[in-house]
């Protein structure tokens, strides 16, 4: 772990010393306030040990990384029936794109684009009030991370509720096709709150390590998902985790990964470790620019690869 710590410090120094393009997400007003210079990397291995560098104890909005946890929970509830309502193919379109939905009759391409994650939130809402569904997602994340201090930032959730017109459009559109079972505002209430979960890089790598360990949390010994389900979630992260930048991410990093517009990325090295990076400035596809670069440097040095 000492070597890994040295590597993380070197990567941080290298990346922070140069100016990079990239822009903090500002379509969610609350996220526009984040300091673009923040930077953290955290790695948790299969013994449950974590090393990190930078602002690793500063919580950030995990945004779409929450879609991984939402998916794991929804698959636990309805299993393969989920795939009647959501596809498993990369979209090649932006995270909030509406065009494919018309061609594909309201069935989102995959669970990691916004429309797909909204359907997943609708599944989690079944039989519950929004507050209960939100609490269930938060509980799942806390169990995966072994950390009861993880919270939702209500200001971020409100900010998105007030300005998430595209997400309302997606939800209403899917409702028109019969692929949303609850009123859009209720399903989106769940979706916005799950996206507003805040975590530190350290908590995020700890929460994701079950996916590197065949579905089992190495610290608590708890089975979070079955081995087969972990493999499938990783496959979806590899093919769909970075929107229309998924191919490029696979080419550069070669690991399952899920990004969020808060600037975080969770990457999984099956059989080795989970990696969380945070750098808020984004590339044109809405994925962390330096976060991706950091992962490229880490895999180059460690030789970690899914292949
Ligand atoms: N809450 C964000 C949205 O729905 C998530 C997008 C992302 O993180 O990529 O727009």
Coordinates of C-alpha atoms and ligand atoms in Angstrom, one line a residue:
X1 CA 0.0 0.0 0.0
X2 CA 3.0 2.4 0.6
X3 CA 3.9 2.1 -3.1
X4 CA 0.3 2.8 -4.1
X5 CA 0.2 5.9 -1.8
X6 CA 3.4 7.2 -3.5
X7 CA 1.9 6.6 -6.9
X8 CA -1.3 8.5 -6.0
X9 CA 0.7 11.4 -4.7
X10 CA 2.8 11.5 -7.9
X11 CA -0.3 11.4 -10.1
X12 CA -1.9 14.2 -8.1
X13 CA 1.2 16.4 -8.3
X14 CA 1.6 15.8 -12.0
X15 CA -2.0 16.6 -12.9
X16 CA -2.5 19.5 -10.5
X17 CA 0.6 21.3 -11.8
X18 CA -0.7 21.9 -15.3
X19 CA -3.7 23.9 -16.5
X20 CA -6.4 21.8 -18.1
X21 CA -9.5 22.7 -20.0
X22 CA -12.8 21.4 -18.6
X23 CA -15.8 23.0 -16.9
X24 CA -17.6 22.4 -13.7
X25 CA -21.3 21.3 -14.4
X26 CA -23.3 24.5 -14.1
X27 CA -26.7 23.3 -15.3
X28 CA -27.4 22.3 -11.7
X29 CA -26.8 25.7 -10.0
X30 CA -25.7 24.2 -6.7
X31 CA -22.9 22.2 -8.5
X32 CA -21.6 25.4 -10.2
X33 CA -20.3 26.6 -6.8
X34 CA -17.7 23.8 -6.5
X35 CA -14.1 24.7 -6.6
X36 CA -12.7 23.1 -9.8
X37 CA -9.3 22.7 -8.2
X38 CA -10.5 20.1 -5.8
X39 CA -8.9 16.7 -6.4
X40 CA -8.9 13.4 -4.7
X41 CA -8.1 9.7 -5.4
X42 CA -8.8 6.8 -3.2
X43 CA -8.2 3.1 -3.6
X44 CA -9.6 0.3 -1.6
X45 CA -8.1 -3.2 -2.0
X46 CA -9.7 -6.6 -1.3
X47 CA -8.4 -6.7 2.2
X48 CA -10.5 -3.6 2.8
X49 CA -7.5 -1.3 3.2
X50 CA -7.8 2.2 1.7
X51 CA -5.1 4.6 0.5
X52 CA -5.8 8.1 -0.8
X53 CA -4.5 11.5 -1.8
X54 CA -5.8 15.0 -2.0
X55 CA -9.2 16.2 -0.7
X56 CA -10.1 12.7 0.2
X57 CA -12.3 13.6 3.2
X58 CA -14.3 16.4 1.5
X59 CA -17.7 15.1 0.5
X60 CA -18.9 15.7 -3.1
X61 CA -22.1 15.1 -5.0
X62 CA -21.8 11.6 -6.4
X63 CA -24.6 12.3 -9.0
X64 CA -24.8 9.6 -11.6
X65 CA -22.4 7.3 -9.7
X66 CA -25.5 6.7 -7.6
X67 CA -27.0 4.9 -10.6
X68 CA -24.8 1.9 -9.9
X69 CA -26.2 1.5 -6.4
X70 CA -29.8 2.2 -7.6
X71 CA -29.3 -0.5 -10.2
X72 CA -27.9 -3.1 -7.8
X73 CA -30.9 -2.5 -5.5
X74 CA -33.5 -2.6 -8.3
X75 CA -32.0 -5.9 -9.6
X76 CA -32.3 -7.3 -6.0
X77 CA -36.0 -6.4 -6.0
X78 CA -37.2 -7.3 -9.5
X79 CA -34.3 -9.3 -11.0
X80 CA -34.3 -9.8 -14.7
X81 CA -37.8 -8.3 -15.1
X82 CA -36.0 -4.9 -15.0
X83 CA -34.8 -5.6 -18.5
X84 CA -38.3 -5.4 -19.9
X85 CA -38.2 -1.7 -19.1
X86 CA -34.6 -0.8 -19.7
X87 CA -32.1 -1.9 -22.3
X88 CA -28.4 -3.0 -21.8
X89 CA -26.8 -1.3 -24.8
X90 CA -24.5 1.7 -24.9
X91 CA -26.4 4.7 -26.1
X92 CA -23.8 6.7 -28.0
X93 CA -25.9 9.7 -26.9
X94 CA -25.6 12.4 -24.2
X95 CA -26.6 11.5 -20.7
X96 CA -29.8 13.5 -20.9
X97 CA -30.7 12.8 -24.5
X98 CA -34.4 12.3 -25.5
X99 CA -34.1 11.4 -29.2
X100 CA -33.6 7.6 -28.7
X101 CA -36.6 7.4 -26.5
X102 CA -38.9 8.2 -29.4
X103 CA -37.4 5.6 -31.7
X104 CA -37.4 3.0 -28.9
X105 CA -40.9 3.5 -27.6
X106 CA -40.0 4.9 -24.2
X107 CA -37.5 2.1 -23.3
X108 CA -34.2 3.7 -22.3
X109 CA -31.0 2.2 -23.8
X110 CA -29.4 1.4 -20.5
X111 CA -29.8 2.0 -16.7
X112 CA -26.9 4.5 -16.6
X113 CA -28.3 7.3 -18.9
X114 CA -30.7 9.6 -17.1
X115 CA -33.9 8.0 -18.6
X116 CA -32.7 4.5 -17.6
X117 CA -31.9 5.6 -14.1
X118 CA -35.3 7.3 -13.8
X119 CA -37.0 4.0 -14.7
X120 CA -34.8 2.3 -12.0
X121 CA -36.0 4.9 -9.5
X122 CA -39.6 4.2 -10.5
X123 CA -38.9 0.5 -9.8
X124 CA -37.5 1.4 -6.3
X125 CA -40.6 3.5 -5.6
X126 CA -43.0 0.7 -6.1
X127 CA -45.0 0.1 -2.9
X128 CA -43.3 2.9 -1.1
X129 CA -43.6 6.6 -0.5
X130 CA -40.7 8.6 -2.1
X131 CA -39.2 9.2 1.3
X132 CA -39.0 5.5 2.0
X133 CA -37.5 4.7 -1.4
X134 CA -34.9 7.4 -0.9
X135 CA -34.1 6.1 2.6
X136 CA -33.7 2.6 1.2
X137 CA -31.1 3.8 -1.4
X138 CA -29.2 5.7 1.2
X139 CA -29.2 2.7 3.5
X140 CA -27.9 0.5 0.7
X141 CA -25.0 2.9 0.1
X142 CA -24.2 3.1 3.8
X143 CA -24.1 -0.6 4.1
X144 CA -21.9 -1.0 1.1
X145 CA -19.6 1.7 2.5
X146 CA -19.8 0.5 6.1
X147 CA -20.5 4.1 7.0
X148 CA -23.6 5.5 8.6
X149 CA -22.5 9.1 8.2
X150 CA -23.2 9.3 4.5
X151 CA -25.9 11.9 3.8
X152 CA -27.9 13.5 1.0
X153 CA -27.3 17.2 0.3
X154 CA -30.8 18.7 0.3
X155 CA -29.6 21.9 -1.4
X156 CA -28.4 19.9 -4.4
X157 CA -31.6 17.9 -4.6
X158 CA -33.7 21.1 -4.5
X159 CA -31.5 22.7 -7.1
X160 CA -32.1 19.9 -9.5
X161 CA -35.8 19.7 -8.7
X162 CA -36.0 23.4 -9.6
X163 CA -34.1 23.2 -12.8
X164 CA -34.2 19.6 -14.0
X165 CA -36.5 20.4 -17.0
X166 CA -34.9 17.8 -19.2
X167 CA -35.3 15.1 -16.6
X168 CA -39.0 16.1 -16.3
X169 CA -39.3 15.9 -20.1
X170 CA -37.7 12.4 -20.1
X171 CA -39.9 11.2 -17.3
X172 CA -43.1 12.6 -18.8
X173 CA -42.2 11.1 -22.2
X174 CA -41.7 7.7 -20.7
X175 CA -44.9 8.0 -18.8
X176 CA -46.6 8.6 -22.1
X177 CA -45.2 5.3 -23.3
X178 CA -46.4 3.5 -20.2
X179 CA -42.9 3.0 -18.9
X180 CA -43.3 5.0 -15.7
X181 CA -45.7 3.7 -13.1
X182 CA -45.7 6.7 -10.8
X183 CA -46.3 10.5 -11.3
X184 CA -43.2 12.0 -12.8
X185 CA -42.6 14.3 -9.9
X186 CA -42.6 11.4 -7.4
X187 CA -40.2 9.3 -9.4
X188 CA -38.0 12.3 -10.0
X189 CA -38.1 13.1 -6.3
X190 CA -36.4 9.8 -5.7
X191 CA -34.0 10.2 -8.6
X192 CA -32.9 13.7 -7.6
X193 CA -32.3 12.7 -4.0
X194 CA -30.2 9.6 -5.0
X195 CA -28.1 11.8 -7.3
X196 CA -27.6 14.3 -4.4
X197 CA -25.9 11.7 -2.1
X198 CA -22.6 13.2 -1.0
X199 CA -19.6 11.0 -0.3
X200 CA -15.9 11.5 0.1
X201 CA -13.5 9.7 -2.3
X202 CA -12.6 7.4 0.5
X203 CA -16.2 6.5 1.2
X204 CA -16.9 6.0 -2.5
X205 CA -14.0 3.6 -3.1
X206 CA -15.0 1.7 0.1
X207 CA -18.6 1.6 -1.1
X208 CA -17.6 0.2 -4.5
X209 CA -15.2 -2.5 -3.4
X210 CA -17.8 -5.2 -3.4
X211 CA -17.9 -5.0 -7.1
X212 CA -14.2 -5.8 -7.3
X213 CA -14.7 -8.7 -4.9
X214 CA -17.4 -10.8 -6.5
X215 CA -20.2 -8.9 -4.8
X216 CA -18.9 -9.3 -1.2
X217 CA -17.8 -6.5 1.1
X218 CA -14.3 -7.6 2.2
X219 CA -14.6 -5.7 5.5
X220 CA -18.0 -6.8 6.8
X221 CA -18.0 -10.1 4.9
X222 CA -21.6 -9.2 3.8
X223 CA -22.7 -10.3 0.4
X224 CA -24.1 -7.1 -1.2
X225 CA -24.9 -8.8 -4.5
X226 CA -24.3 -12.2 -6.0
X227 CA -21.1 -12.9 -7.9
X228 CA -23.0 -13.1 -11.1
X229 CA -24.8 -9.8 -10.5
X230 CA -21.5 -8.1 -9.7
X231 CA -20.1 -9.3 -13.0
X232 CA -23.1 -8.0 -14.9
X233 CA -23.0 -4.6 -13.2
X234 CA -19.3 -4.3 -14.0
X235 CA -20.1 -5.2 -17.7
X236 CA -22.7 -2.5 -17.9
X237 CA -20.3 0.0 -16.2
X238 CA -17.7 -0.9 -18.8
X239 CA -20.0 -0.5 -21.8
X240 CA -22.4 2.3 -20.6
X241 CA -20.8 4.0 -17.6
X242 CA -19.6 7.2 -19.4
X243 CA -22.5 8.0 -21.7
X244 CA -21.3 8.8 -25.2
X245 CA -17.7 8.8 -23.9
X246 CA -17.9 5.1 -22.8
X247 CA -15.9 3.8 -25.7
X248 CA -13.2 6.3 -25.2
X249 CA -13.0 5.6 -21.4
X250 CA -12.8 1.9 -22.2
X251 CA -10.0 2.6 -24.6
X252 CA -8.0 4.8 -22.3
X253 CA -8.7 3.1 -18.9
X254 CA -10.0 -0.3 -19.8
X255 CA -12.0 -0.8 -16.5
X256 CA -15.6 -0.7 -15.6
X257 CA -16.4 2.8 -14.5
X258 CA -19.2 5.2 -13.7
X259 CA -18.9 8.9 -13.8
X260 CA -21.1 11.7 -12.3
X261 CA -21.4 15.3 -13.2
X262 CA -20.1 16.2 -9.7
X263 CA -16.7 15.2 -11.1
X264 CA -16.4 11.8 -9.5
X265 CA -15.7 8.5 -11.1
X266 CA -15.9 5.0 -9.5
X267 CA -13.7 2.5 -11.4
X268 CA -13.5 -1.2 -10.6
X269 CA -10.5 -3.5 -11.0
X270 CA -12.1 -6.9 -10.7
X271 CA -10.1 -9.1 -8.3
X272 CA -7.9 -6.2 -7.2
X273 CA -9.5 -3.0 -5.9
X274 CA -11.9 -0.1 -6.4
X275 CA -10.8 3.4 -7.3
X276 CA -12.6 6.6 -6.6
X277 CA -11.4 9.8 -8.2
X278 CA -12.8 13.3 -7.9
X279 CA -12.0 16.4 -10.0
X280 CA -15.0 18.6 -10.8
X281 CA -14.1 20.0 -14.2
X282 CA -15.7 17.9 -16.9
X283 CA -15.0 17.1 -20.6
X284 CA -17.5 17.6 -23.4
X285 CA -19.3 14.3 -22.5
X286 CA -19.9 15.3 -18.9
X287 CA -17.1 13.1 -17.4
X288 CA -14.3 14.2 -15.1
X289 CA -11.4 15.3 -17.3
X290 CA -8.6 15.0 -14.8
X291 CA -10.3 12.0 -13.1
X292 CA -10.1 10.1 -16.4
X293 CA -6.5 11.2 -16.8
X294 CA -5.7 10.1 -13.3
X295 CA -7.2 6.6 -13.9
X296 CA -5.2 6.3 -17.2
X297 CA -1.9 7.0 -15.3
X298 CA -2.8 4.6 -12.5
X299 CA -3.6 1.7 -14.8
X300 CA -0.5 2.4 -16.8
X301 CA 1.7 2.2 -13.7
X302 CA 0.0 -0.7 -11.9
X303 CA -0.8 -2.7 -15.0
X304 CA -4.4 -3.1 -13.7
X305 CA -6.8 -4.1 -16.4
X306 CA -10.0 -6.0 -16.9
X307 CA -8.5 -7.8 -19.8
Ligands
LIG1 N1 -28.4 14.4 -11.6 C1 -27.8 14.6 -12.9 C2 -28.8 14.8 -13.9 O1 -29.8 14.1 -13.9 C3 -27.0 13.3 -13.1 C4 -26.1 13.4 -14.4 C5 -24.7 12.9 -14.2 O2 -24.2 12.8 -13.1 O3 -24.1 12.5 -15.2 O4 -28.7 15.6 -14.8

